[in-house]
């Protein structure tokens, strides 16, 4: 049986993950796994009282992502995943904790659950981490014009960027390729080619 590769594309809001995942899936003939879009039943409560409901809300997101990772492990094809379990925990949930929106007790329980999950699921063969400054993220968020994203404050994106860099620097479950996405547009064949080349090199080296 040929080896099925599992690739994760990681990065902040607006950095171009989905566009890159689509392009790579098309170019490599792999399946794309996009963010699970199940309606979070805690969100309305969470926005009313973050400290009360952040644990519930984040655990819901984690369970949906775990389900996605588990299904990826069962697939008979190579898969490219748009954002990962690791980011849910180490960037988004950690940010809630560090901002005081999740209690230390809830964070410990959540993080213990996540840590065990991350050991139980198949690790990716490669993580592609897309980085870009907040100015670039804001430009791209404005360009794609999703209503709910237009009010995201720059300092929130800055905090997520810091958390992403901390996470990427310490990530050890598999090789991680950090790509400066600032000047790259995955809709352009030449820019997409650069990343395809990174994937081909890193995965051939890693098998």
Coordinates of N, CA and C in Angstrom, one line a residue:
X1 N 0.8 -1.2 0.0 CA 0.0 0.0 0.0 C 0.9 1.2 0.0
X2 N 0.6 2.2 -0.8 CA 1.4 3.4 -0.9 C 1.1 4.2 0.4
X3 N 2.1 5.0 0.8 CA 2.0 5.8 2.0 C 1.1 7.0 1.7
X4 N 0.1 7.2 2.6 CA -0.8 8.3 2.5 C -0.2 9.5 3.4
X5 N 0.0 10.6 2.7 CA 0.6 11.7 3.5 C -0.5 12.5 4.2
X6 N -0.2 13.2 5.3 CA -1.1 14.0 6.0 C -0.3 15.3 6.2
X7 N -0.9 16.4 5.6 CA -0.3 17.7 5.6 C -1.2 18.7 6.3
X8 N -0.7 19.5 7.2 CA -1.5 20.6 7.9 C -1.0 21.9 7.4
X9 N -2.0 22.8 7.0 CA -1.7 24.2 6.7 C -2.2 25.0 7.9
X10 N -1.2 25.7 8.6 CA -1.5 26.4 9.8 C -1.3 27.9 9.6
X11 N -2.0 28.7 10.3 CA -1.8 30.2 10.3 C -3.0 31.0 10.7
X12 N -2.7 32.3 10.9 CA -3.7 33.2 11.5 C -4.8 33.5 10.5
X13 N -5.9 34.2 11.0 CA -7.0 34.6 10.2 C -6.6 35.5 9.1
X14 N -7.0 35.1 7.9 CA -6.7 36.0 6.7 C -5.4 35.7 6.1
X15 N -4.6 34.8 6.5 CA -3.3 34.6 6.0 C -3.3 33.8 4.6
X16 N -4.4 33.2 4.3 CA -4.6 32.5 3.0 C -4.5 31.0 3.1
X17 N -4.9 30.4 4.2 CA -4.8 29.0 4.4 C -5.7 28.2 3.4
X18 N -7.0 28.6 3.4 CA -8.0 27.9 2.6 C -7.6 27.9 1.1
X19 N -7.2 29.1 0.6 CA -6.8 29.2 -0.8 C -5.6 28.3 -1.1
X20 N -4.6 28.3 -0.2 CA -3.5 27.4 -0.4 C -3.9 25.9 -0.3
X21 N -4.7 25.6 0.6 CA -5.2 24.2 0.7 C -5.8 23.7 -0.6
X22 N -6.7 24.6 -1.1 CA -7.4 24.3 -2.4 C -6.4 24.1 -3.5
X23 N -5.4 25.0 -3.6 CA -4.4 24.9 -4.6 C -3.6 23.7 -4.5
X24 N -3.1 23.4 -3.3 CA -2.2 22.2 -3.1 C -3.0 20.9 -3.4
X25 N -4.3 20.9 -3.0 CA -5.1 19.7 -3.2 C -5.3 19.4 -4.7
X26 N -5.5 20.5 -5.4 CA -5.7 20.4 -6.9 C -4.4 20.0 -7.5
X27 N -3.3 20.6 -7.1 CA -2.0 20.3 -7.7 C -1.4 18.9 -7.4
X28 N -1.7 18.5 -6.2 CA -1.1 17.2 -5.7 C -2.1 16.0 -5.9
X29 N -3.4 16.4 -6.2 CA -4.4 15.3 -6.3 C -4.7 14.7 -5.0
X30 N -4.7 15.5 -3.9 CA -5.0 15.0 -2.5 C -6.4 15.6 -2.1
X31 N -6.9 15.0 -1.0 CA -8.1 15.5 -0.5 C -7.9 16.7 0.4
X32 N -8.8 17.7 0.4 CA -8.8 18.8 1.3 C -9.8 18.6 2.5
X33 N -9.3 18.9 3.7 CA -10.2 18.8 4.9 C -10.2 20.2 5.4
X34 N -11.4 20.9 5.3 CA -11.5 22.3 5.7 C -12.1 22.3 7.2
X35 N -12.1 23.5 7.7 CA -12.5 23.7 9.1 C -13.9 23.1 9.3
X36 N -14.1 22.3 10.4 CA -15.5 21.8 10.6 C -16.4 23.0 10.9
X37 N -17.5 23.0 10.2 CA -18.5 24.1 10.3 C -19.7 23.8 11.2
X38 N -19.6 22.9 12.1 CA -20.7 22.6 12.9 C -21.1 23.8 13.8
X39 N -22.3 24.1 13.9 CA -22.8 25.2 14.7 C -22.4 25.0 16.2
X40 N -21.6 25.9 16.8 CA -21.3 25.7 18.2 C -22.5 26.2 19.1
X41 N -23.0 25.2 19.8 CA -24.3 25.5 20.6 C -24.0 26.4 21.8
X42 N -22.7 26.7 22.1 CA -22.3 27.5 23.3 C -22.0 29.0 22.9
X43 N -21.9 29.3 21.6 CA -21.4 30.6 21.2 C -22.1 31.7 21.8
X44 N -23.5 31.7 21.7 CA -24.3 32.8 22.1 C -24.0 33.1 23.6
X45 N -24.0 32.0 24.4 CA -23.7 32.1 25.9 C -22.3 32.6 26.1
X46 N -21.4 32.1 25.3 CA -20.0 32.5 25.4 C -19.8 34.0 25.3
X47 N -20.5 34.6 24.2 CA -20.4 36.0 24.0 C -21.0 36.8 25.1
X48 N -22.0 36.2 25.8 CA -22.6 36.9 27.0 C -21.7 36.8 28.2
X49 N -21.0 35.7 28.4 CA -20.2 35.6 29.6 C -19.0 34.6 29.2
X50 N -17.9 35.2 28.8 CA -16.8 34.4 28.3 C -16.2 33.5 29.5
X51 N -15.9 34.0 30.7 CA -15.3 33.2 31.7 C -16.2 32.0 32.0
X52 N -17.5 32.1 32.0 CA -18.4 31.0 32.3 C -18.4 30.0 31.2
X53 N -18.4 30.4 30.0 CA -18.7 29.4 28.9 C -17.5 29.1 28.0
X54 N -16.3 29.7 28.2 CA -15.2 29.5 27.3 C -14.8 28.0 27.3
X55 N -14.8 27.4 28.5 CA -14.4 26.0 28.5 C -15.3 25.1 27.7
X56 N -16.6 25.3 27.8 CA -17.6 24.6 27.1 C -17.4 24.8 25.6
X57 N -17.3 26.1 25.2 CA -17.2 26.4 23.8 C -15.9 25.8 23.2
X58 N -14.8 26.0 23.9 CA -13.6 25.5 23.3 C -13.5 23.9 23.3
X59 N -14.2 23.3 24.3 CA -14.2 21.8 24.3 C -15.1 21.3 23.1
X60 N -16.1 22.1 22.8 CA -17.0 21.7 21.6 C -16.1 21.8 20.3
X61 N -15.4 22.9 20.2 CA -14.5 23.0 19.0 C -13.5 21.9 18.9
X62 N -12.9 21.6 20.1 CA -11.9 20.5 20.2 C -12.5 19.2 19.8
X63 N -13.7 18.9 20.2 CA -14.3 17.6 19.9 C -14.6 17.4 18.4
X64 N -15.0 18.5 17.8 CA -15.2 18.5 16.3 C -13.9 18.3 15.6
X65 N -12.9 19.0 16.0 CA -11.6 18.9 15.4 C -11.0 17.5 15.6
X66 N -11.2 16.9 16.8 CA -10.7 15.6 17.0 C -11.4 14.6 16.1
X67 N -12.7 14.7 15.9 CA -13.5 13.9 15.0 C -12.9 14.0 13.6
X68 N -12.5 15.2 13.2 CA -11.9 15.4 11.8 C -10.6 14.7 11.7
X69 N -9.7 14.9 12.7 CA -8.4 14.3 12.7 C -8.6 12.7 12.7
X70 N -9.5 12.2 13.5 CA -9.7 10.8 13.5 C -10.1 10.3 12.1
X71 N -11.0 11.0 11.5 CA -11.5 10.6 10.1 C -10.3 10.6 9.1
X72 N -9.4 11.6 9.3 CA -8.3 11.8 8.4 C -7.4 10.5 8.5
X73 N -7.3 10.0 9.8 CA -6.5 8.9 10.0 C -7.0 7.6 9.4
X74 N -8.3 7.6 9.1 CA -9.0 6.4 8.5 C -8.9 6.5 7.0
X75 N -8.7 7.6 6.4 CA -8.8 7.8 4.9 C -7.7 7.0 4.2
X76 N -8.1 6.6 3.0 CA -7.2 5.8 2.1 C -6.6 6.8 1.1
X77 N -6.5 8.1 1.4 CA -6.0 9.0 0.5 C -5.1 10.0 1.3
X78 N -4.2 10.7 0.6 CA -3.4 11.8 1.2 C -4.4 13.0 1.4
X79 N -4.1 13.7 2.6 CA -5.0 14.7 3.0 C -4.3 16.0 3.4
X80 N -4.8 17.1 3.0 CA -4.3 18.4 3.5 C -5.4 19.1 4.3
X81 N -5.0 19.4 5.6 CA -6.0 19.9 6.5 C -5.8 21.4 6.7
X82 N -6.9 22.1 6.7 CA -7.0 23.6 6.9 C -7.1 23.8 8.4
X83 N -6.0 24.2 9.1 CA -6.0 24.4 10.5 C -6.2 23.1 11.3
X84 N -5.5 23.0 12.5 CA -5.4 21.8 13.2 C -5.9 21.9 14.6
X85 N -6.0 20.7 15.2 CA -6.3 20.6 16.7 C -5.3 21.4 17.5
X86 N -4.0 21.4 17.1 CA -2.9 22.1 17.8 C -3.2 23.6 17.9
X87 N -3.7 24.1 16.8 CA -4.0 25.6 16.8 C -5.2 25.9 17.7
X88 N -6.2 25.1 17.6 CA -7.4 25.3 18.5 C -7.0 25.5 19.9
X89 N -6.1 24.6 20.4 CA -5.7 24.6 21.8 C -4.6 25.7 22.0
X90 N -3.5 25.6 21.3 CA -2.3 26.4 21.6 C -2.4 27.8 21.2
X91 N -3.3 28.2 20.3 CA -3.4 29.6 19.9 C -4.8 30.1 20.4
X92 N -5.9 29.6 20.0 CA -7.2 30.2 20.3 C -7.6 30.0 21.8
X93 N -7.5 28.8 22.3 CA -7.9 28.5 23.7 C -6.9 29.2 24.6
X94 N -5.6 29.0 24.3 CA -4.6 29.6 25.2 C -4.8 31.1 25.3
X95 N -5.1 31.7 24.2 CA -5.4 33.2 24.2 C -6.5 33.6 25.1
X96 N -7.6 32.8 25.1 CA -8.7 33.0 26.1 C -8.2 33.0 27.5
X97 N -7.4 32.0 27.8 CA -6.8 31.8 29.1 C -5.9 33.0 29.5
X98 N -5.0 33.4 28.6 CA -4.0 34.4 28.9 C -4.7 35.8 29.0
X99 N -5.9 35.9 28.3 CA -6.6 37.2 28.4 C -7.6 37.2 29.6
X100 N -7.6 36.1 30.4 CA -8.5 36.1 31.6 C -9.9 35.7 31.3
X101 N -10.1 35.2 30.1 CA -11.5 34.7 29.7 C -11.7 33.2 30.0
X102 N -10.7 32.5 30.5 CA -10.8 31.1 30.9 C -10.1 31.0 32.2
X103 N -10.7 30.3 33.2 CA -10.0 30.2 34.5 C -8.8 29.2 34.4
X104 N -7.9 29.4 35.3 CA -6.7 28.5 35.3 C -7.2 27.0 35.5
X105 N -8.2 26.8 36.3 CA -8.7 25.4 36.5 C -9.2 24.8 35.2
X106 N -10.1 25.6 34.5 CA -10.6 25.2 33.2 C -9.5 25.0 32.2
X107 N -8.6 25.9 32.1 CA -7.5 25.8 31.2 C -6.7 24.5 31.4
X108 N -6.4 24.2 32.7 CA -5.6 23.0 33.0 C -6.4 21.7 32.5
X109 N -7.7 21.7 32.8 CA -8.5 20.5 32.4 C -8.5 20.4 30.8
X110 N -8.8 21.5 30.2 CA -8.8 21.6 28.7 C -7.5 21.1 28.2
X111 N -6.4 21.7 28.7 CA -5.1 21.4 28.1 C -4.7 20.0 28.3
X112 N -5.0 19.4 29.5 CA -4.8 18.0 29.7 C -5.5 17.1 28.7
X113 N -6.8 17.4 28.4 CA -7.6 16.7 27.5 C -6.9 16.8 26.1
X114 N -6.6 18.0 25.7 CA -5.9 18.3 24.4 C -4.6 17.5 24.3
X115 N -3.8 17.5 25.3 CA -2.5 16.9 25.3 C -2.6 15.4 25.0
X116 N -3.6 14.8 25.7 CA -3.8 13.3 25.5 C -4.4 13.1 24.1
X117 N -5.3 13.9 23.6 CA -5.8 13.8 22.3 C -4.7 13.9 21.2
X118 N -3.8 14.8 21.4 CA -2.7 15.0 20.4 C -1.8 13.9 20.3
X119 N -1.7 13.1 21.4 CA -0.8 11.9 21.4 C -1.6 10.7 20.8
X120 N -2.9 10.8 20.9 CA -3.8 9.7 20.4 C -4.0 9.7 18.9
X121 N -4.0 10.9 18.3 CA -4.3 11.0 16.9 C -3.0 10.9 16.1
X122 N -3.1 10.5 14.8 CA -1.9 10.4 14.0 C -1.3 11.8 13.8
X123 N 0.0 12.0 14.0 CA 0.6 13.3 13.7 C 0.7 13.5 12.2
X124 N 0.7 14.8 11.8 CA 0.9 15.1 10.4 C 2.3 14.7 10.0
X125 N 2.6 14.6 8.7 CA 3.9 14.4 8.1 C 4.6 15.7 8.0
X126 N 3.9 16.8 7.9 CA 4.4 18.1 7.7 C 3.4 19.1 8.1
X127 N 3.8 20.2 8.8 CA 3.0 21.4 9.0 C 3.6 22.5 8.2
X128 N 2.8 23.2 7.4 CA 3.2 24.4 6.7 C 2.6 25.5 7.5
X129 N 3.4 26.3 8.1 CA 3.0 27.5 8.9 C 3.1 28.7 8.1
X130 N 2.0 29.4 7.8 CA 2.0 30.6 7.0 C 2.0 31.8 8.0
X131 N 3.0 32.7 7.8 CA 3.1 33.9 8.7 C 3.0 35.1 7.8
X132 N 2.4 36.1 8.4 CA 2.3 37.4 7.8 C 2.0 38.5 8.8
X133 N 2.5 39.7 8.6 CA 2.2 40.8 9.6 C 0.8 41.1 9.6
X134 N 0.3 41.8 10.7 CA -1.1 42.1 10.9 C -1.6 43.0 9.8
X135 N -0.7 43.9 9.2 CA -1.2 44.8 8.2 C -1.6 43.9 6.9
X136 N -0.9 42.9 6.6 CA -1.3 42.0 5.5 C -2.6 41.2 5.9
X137 N -2.7 40.7 7.1 CA -3.9 40.0 7.5 C -5.1 40.9 7.3
X138 N -5.0 42.2 7.8 CA -6.1 43.1 7.7 C -6.5 43.4 6.3
X139 N -5.5 43.6 5.4 CA -5.8 43.8 4.0 C -6.6 42.6 3.4
X140 N -6.2 41.4 3.7 CA -6.8 40.2 3.1 C -8.2 40.0 3.7
X141 N -8.4 40.3 5.0 CA -9.7 40.2 5.6 C -10.6 41.2 5.0
X142 N -10.2 42.4 4.7 CA -11.0 43.4 4.1 C -11.3 43.0 2.7
X143 N -10.4 42.4 2.0 CA -10.6 42.0 0.6 C -11.6 40.9 0.5
X144 N -11.6 39.9 1.4 CA -12.5 38.8 1.2 C -13.9 39.1 1.8
X145 N -13.9 40.2 2.7 CA -15.2 40.8 3.1 C -16.2 39.9 3.7
X146 N -15.8 39.1 4.6 CA -16.8 38.3 5.4 C -17.3 39.2 6.5
X147 N -18.5 39.4 6.6 CA -19.1 40.4 7.5 C -18.6 40.3 8.9
X148 N -18.6 39.1 9.5 CA -18.3 38.9 10.9 C -16.8 39.1 11.2
X149 N -16.0 39.1 10.1 CA -14.5 39.3 10.3 C -14.1 40.8 10.3
X150 N -15.0 41.6 9.8 CA -14.6 43.0 9.6 C -14.3 43.8 10.9
X151 N -14.8 43.3 12.0 CA -14.7 44.0 13.2 C -13.6 43.4 14.1
X152 N -12.8 42.5 13.6 CA -11.7 41.9 14.3 C -10.6 43.0 14.6
X153 N -10.3 43.2 15.9 CA -9.3 44.3 16.2 C -7.9 43.9 15.9
X154 N -7.1 44.8 15.4 CA -5.7 44.5 15.1 C -4.9 43.9 16.3
X155 N -5.2 44.4 17.5 CA -4.4 43.8 18.6 C -4.7 42.4 18.9
X156 N -5.9 41.9 18.5 CA -6.3 40.5 18.7 C -5.5 39.7 17.7
X157 N -5.4 40.2 16.4 CA -4.5 39.5 15.4 C -3.1 39.5 15.8
X158 N -2.6 40.6 16.5 CA -1.2 40.7 16.9 C -1.0 39.6 18.0
X159 N -1.9 39.5 18.9 CA -1.8 38.5 20.0 C -1.7 37.0 19.4
X160 N -2.6 36.8 18.4 CA -2.6 35.5 17.8 C -1.3 35.2 17.1
X161 N -0.8 36.2 16.4 CA 0.5 36.1 15.7 C 1.6 35.7 16.7
X162 N 1.6 36.4 17.9 CA 2.6 36.0 18.9 C 2.5 34.6 19.4
X163 N 1.2 34.2 19.6 CA 1.0 32.8 20.0 C 1.4 31.8 18.9
X164 N 1.1 32.1 17.7 CA 1.4 31.3 16.6 C 3.0 31.1 16.5
X165 N 3.7 32.2 16.7 CA 5.2 32.1 16.6 C 5.7 31.3 17.8
X166 N 5.2 31.5 18.9 CA 5.6 30.7 20.1 C 5.3 29.2 19.9
X167 N 4.1 28.9 19.4 CA 3.8 27.5 19.1 C 4.7 26.9 18.0
X168 N 4.9 27.6 16.9 CA 5.7 27.1 15.8 C 7.1 26.8 16.2
X169 N 7.6 27.7 17.0 CA 9.0 27.6 17.5 C 9.2 26.4 18.4
X170 N 8.2 26.0 19.1 CA 8.3 24.8 20.0 C 7.7 23.5 19.5
X171 N 7.1 23.6 18.3 CA 6.4 22.4 17.8 C 7.4 21.3 17.4
X172 N 7.1 20.1 17.9 CA 8.1 19.0 17.7 C 7.4 17.7 17.3
X173 N 6.1 17.7 17.0 CA 5.4 16.4 16.6 C 5.8 15.9 15.2
X174 N 6.2 16.9 14.4 CA 6.6 16.5 13.0 C 7.4 17.7 12.5
X175 N 8.0 17.6 11.3 CA 8.7 18.8 10.7 C 7.7 19.9 10.4
X176 N 8.2 21.1 10.6 CA 7.3 22.3 10.3 C 8.1 23.2 9.4
X177 N 7.4 23.6 8.3 CA 8.0 24.6 7.3 C 7.3 25.9 7.5
X178 N 8.1 26.9 7.8 CA 7.6 28.3 8.1 C 7.7 29.1 6.8
X179 N 6.6 29.6 6.3 CA 6.6 30.3 5.0 C 6.1 31.7 5.2
X180 N 6.9 32.7 4.7 CA 6.4 34.1 4.8 C 5.4 34.3 3.7
X181 N 4.1 34.5 4.1 CA 3.0 34.5 3.2 C 2.7 36.0 2.7
X182 N 3.5 36.9 3.3 CA 3.2 38.3 3.0 C 3.2 38.7 1.5
X183 N 4.2 38.2 0.8 CA 4.2 38.6 -0.6 C 3.7 37.6 -1.6
X184 N 3.1 36.5 -1.0 CA 2.7 35.4 -1.9 C 1.2 35.4 -2.0
X185 N 0.7 35.0 -3.2 CA -0.7 34.9 -3.5 C -0.9 33.5 -4.2
X186 N -1.5 32.6 -3.4 CA -1.6 31.2 -3.9 C -2.5 31.1 -5.1
X187 N -3.2 32.2 -5.5 CA -4.0 32.1 -6.8 C -3.1 32.2 -8.0
X188 N -1.8 32.6 -7.7 CA -0.8 32.7 -8.8 C -0.1 31.4 -8.9
X189 N 0.0 30.9 -10.1 CA 0.7 29.5 -10.3 C 2.1 29.5 -9.8
X190 N 2.8 30.6 -10.0 CA 4.2 30.6 -9.6 C 4.4 30.6 -8.1
X191 N 3.5 31.3 -7.4 CA 3.6 31.3 -5.9 C 3.1 30.0 -5.4
X192 N 2.1 29.4 -6.0 CA 1.7 28.0 -5.5 C 2.8 27.0 -5.8
X193 N 3.5 27.1 -6.9 CA 4.6 26.2 -7.2 C 5.7 26.2 -6.1
X194 N 6.0 27.4 -5.5 CA 7.0 27.5 -4.5 C 6.6 26.5 -3.3
X195 N 5.4 26.5 -2.9 CA 4.9 25.7 -1.8 C 4.9 24.2 -2.2
X196 N 4.4 24.0 -3.4 CA 4.4 22.6 -3.9 C 5.8 22.0 -3.8
X197 N 6.8 22.8 -4.2 CA 8.2 22.4 -4.2 C 8.6 22.1 -2.7
X198 N 8.2 22.9 -1.8 CA 8.6 22.7 -0.4 C 8.0 21.4 0.1
X199 N 6.7 21.2 -0.2 CA 6.0 19.9 0.2 C 6.7 18.7 -0.4
X200 N 7.0 18.8 -1.7 CA 7.7 17.6 -2.4 C 9.0 17.3 -1.7
X201 N 9.8 18.4 -1.5 CA 11.1 18.2 -0.9 C 11.1 17.6 0.5
X202 N 10.2 18.3 1.3 CA 10.2 17.9 2.7 C 9.6 16.5 2.9
X203 N 8.6 16.1 2.1 CA 8.0 14.8 2.3 C 8.8 13.7 1.7
X204 N 9.5 14.0 0.6 CA 10.4 13.0 0.1 C 11.6 12.8 1.1
X205 N 12.0 13.8 1.7 CA 13.1 13.7 2.7 C 12.6 12.9 3.9
X206 N 11.3 13.1 4.2 CA 10.8 12.5 5.4 C 10.3 11.1 5.3
X207 N 10.3 10.5 4.1 CA 9.8 9.1 4.0 C 11.0 8.2 4.0

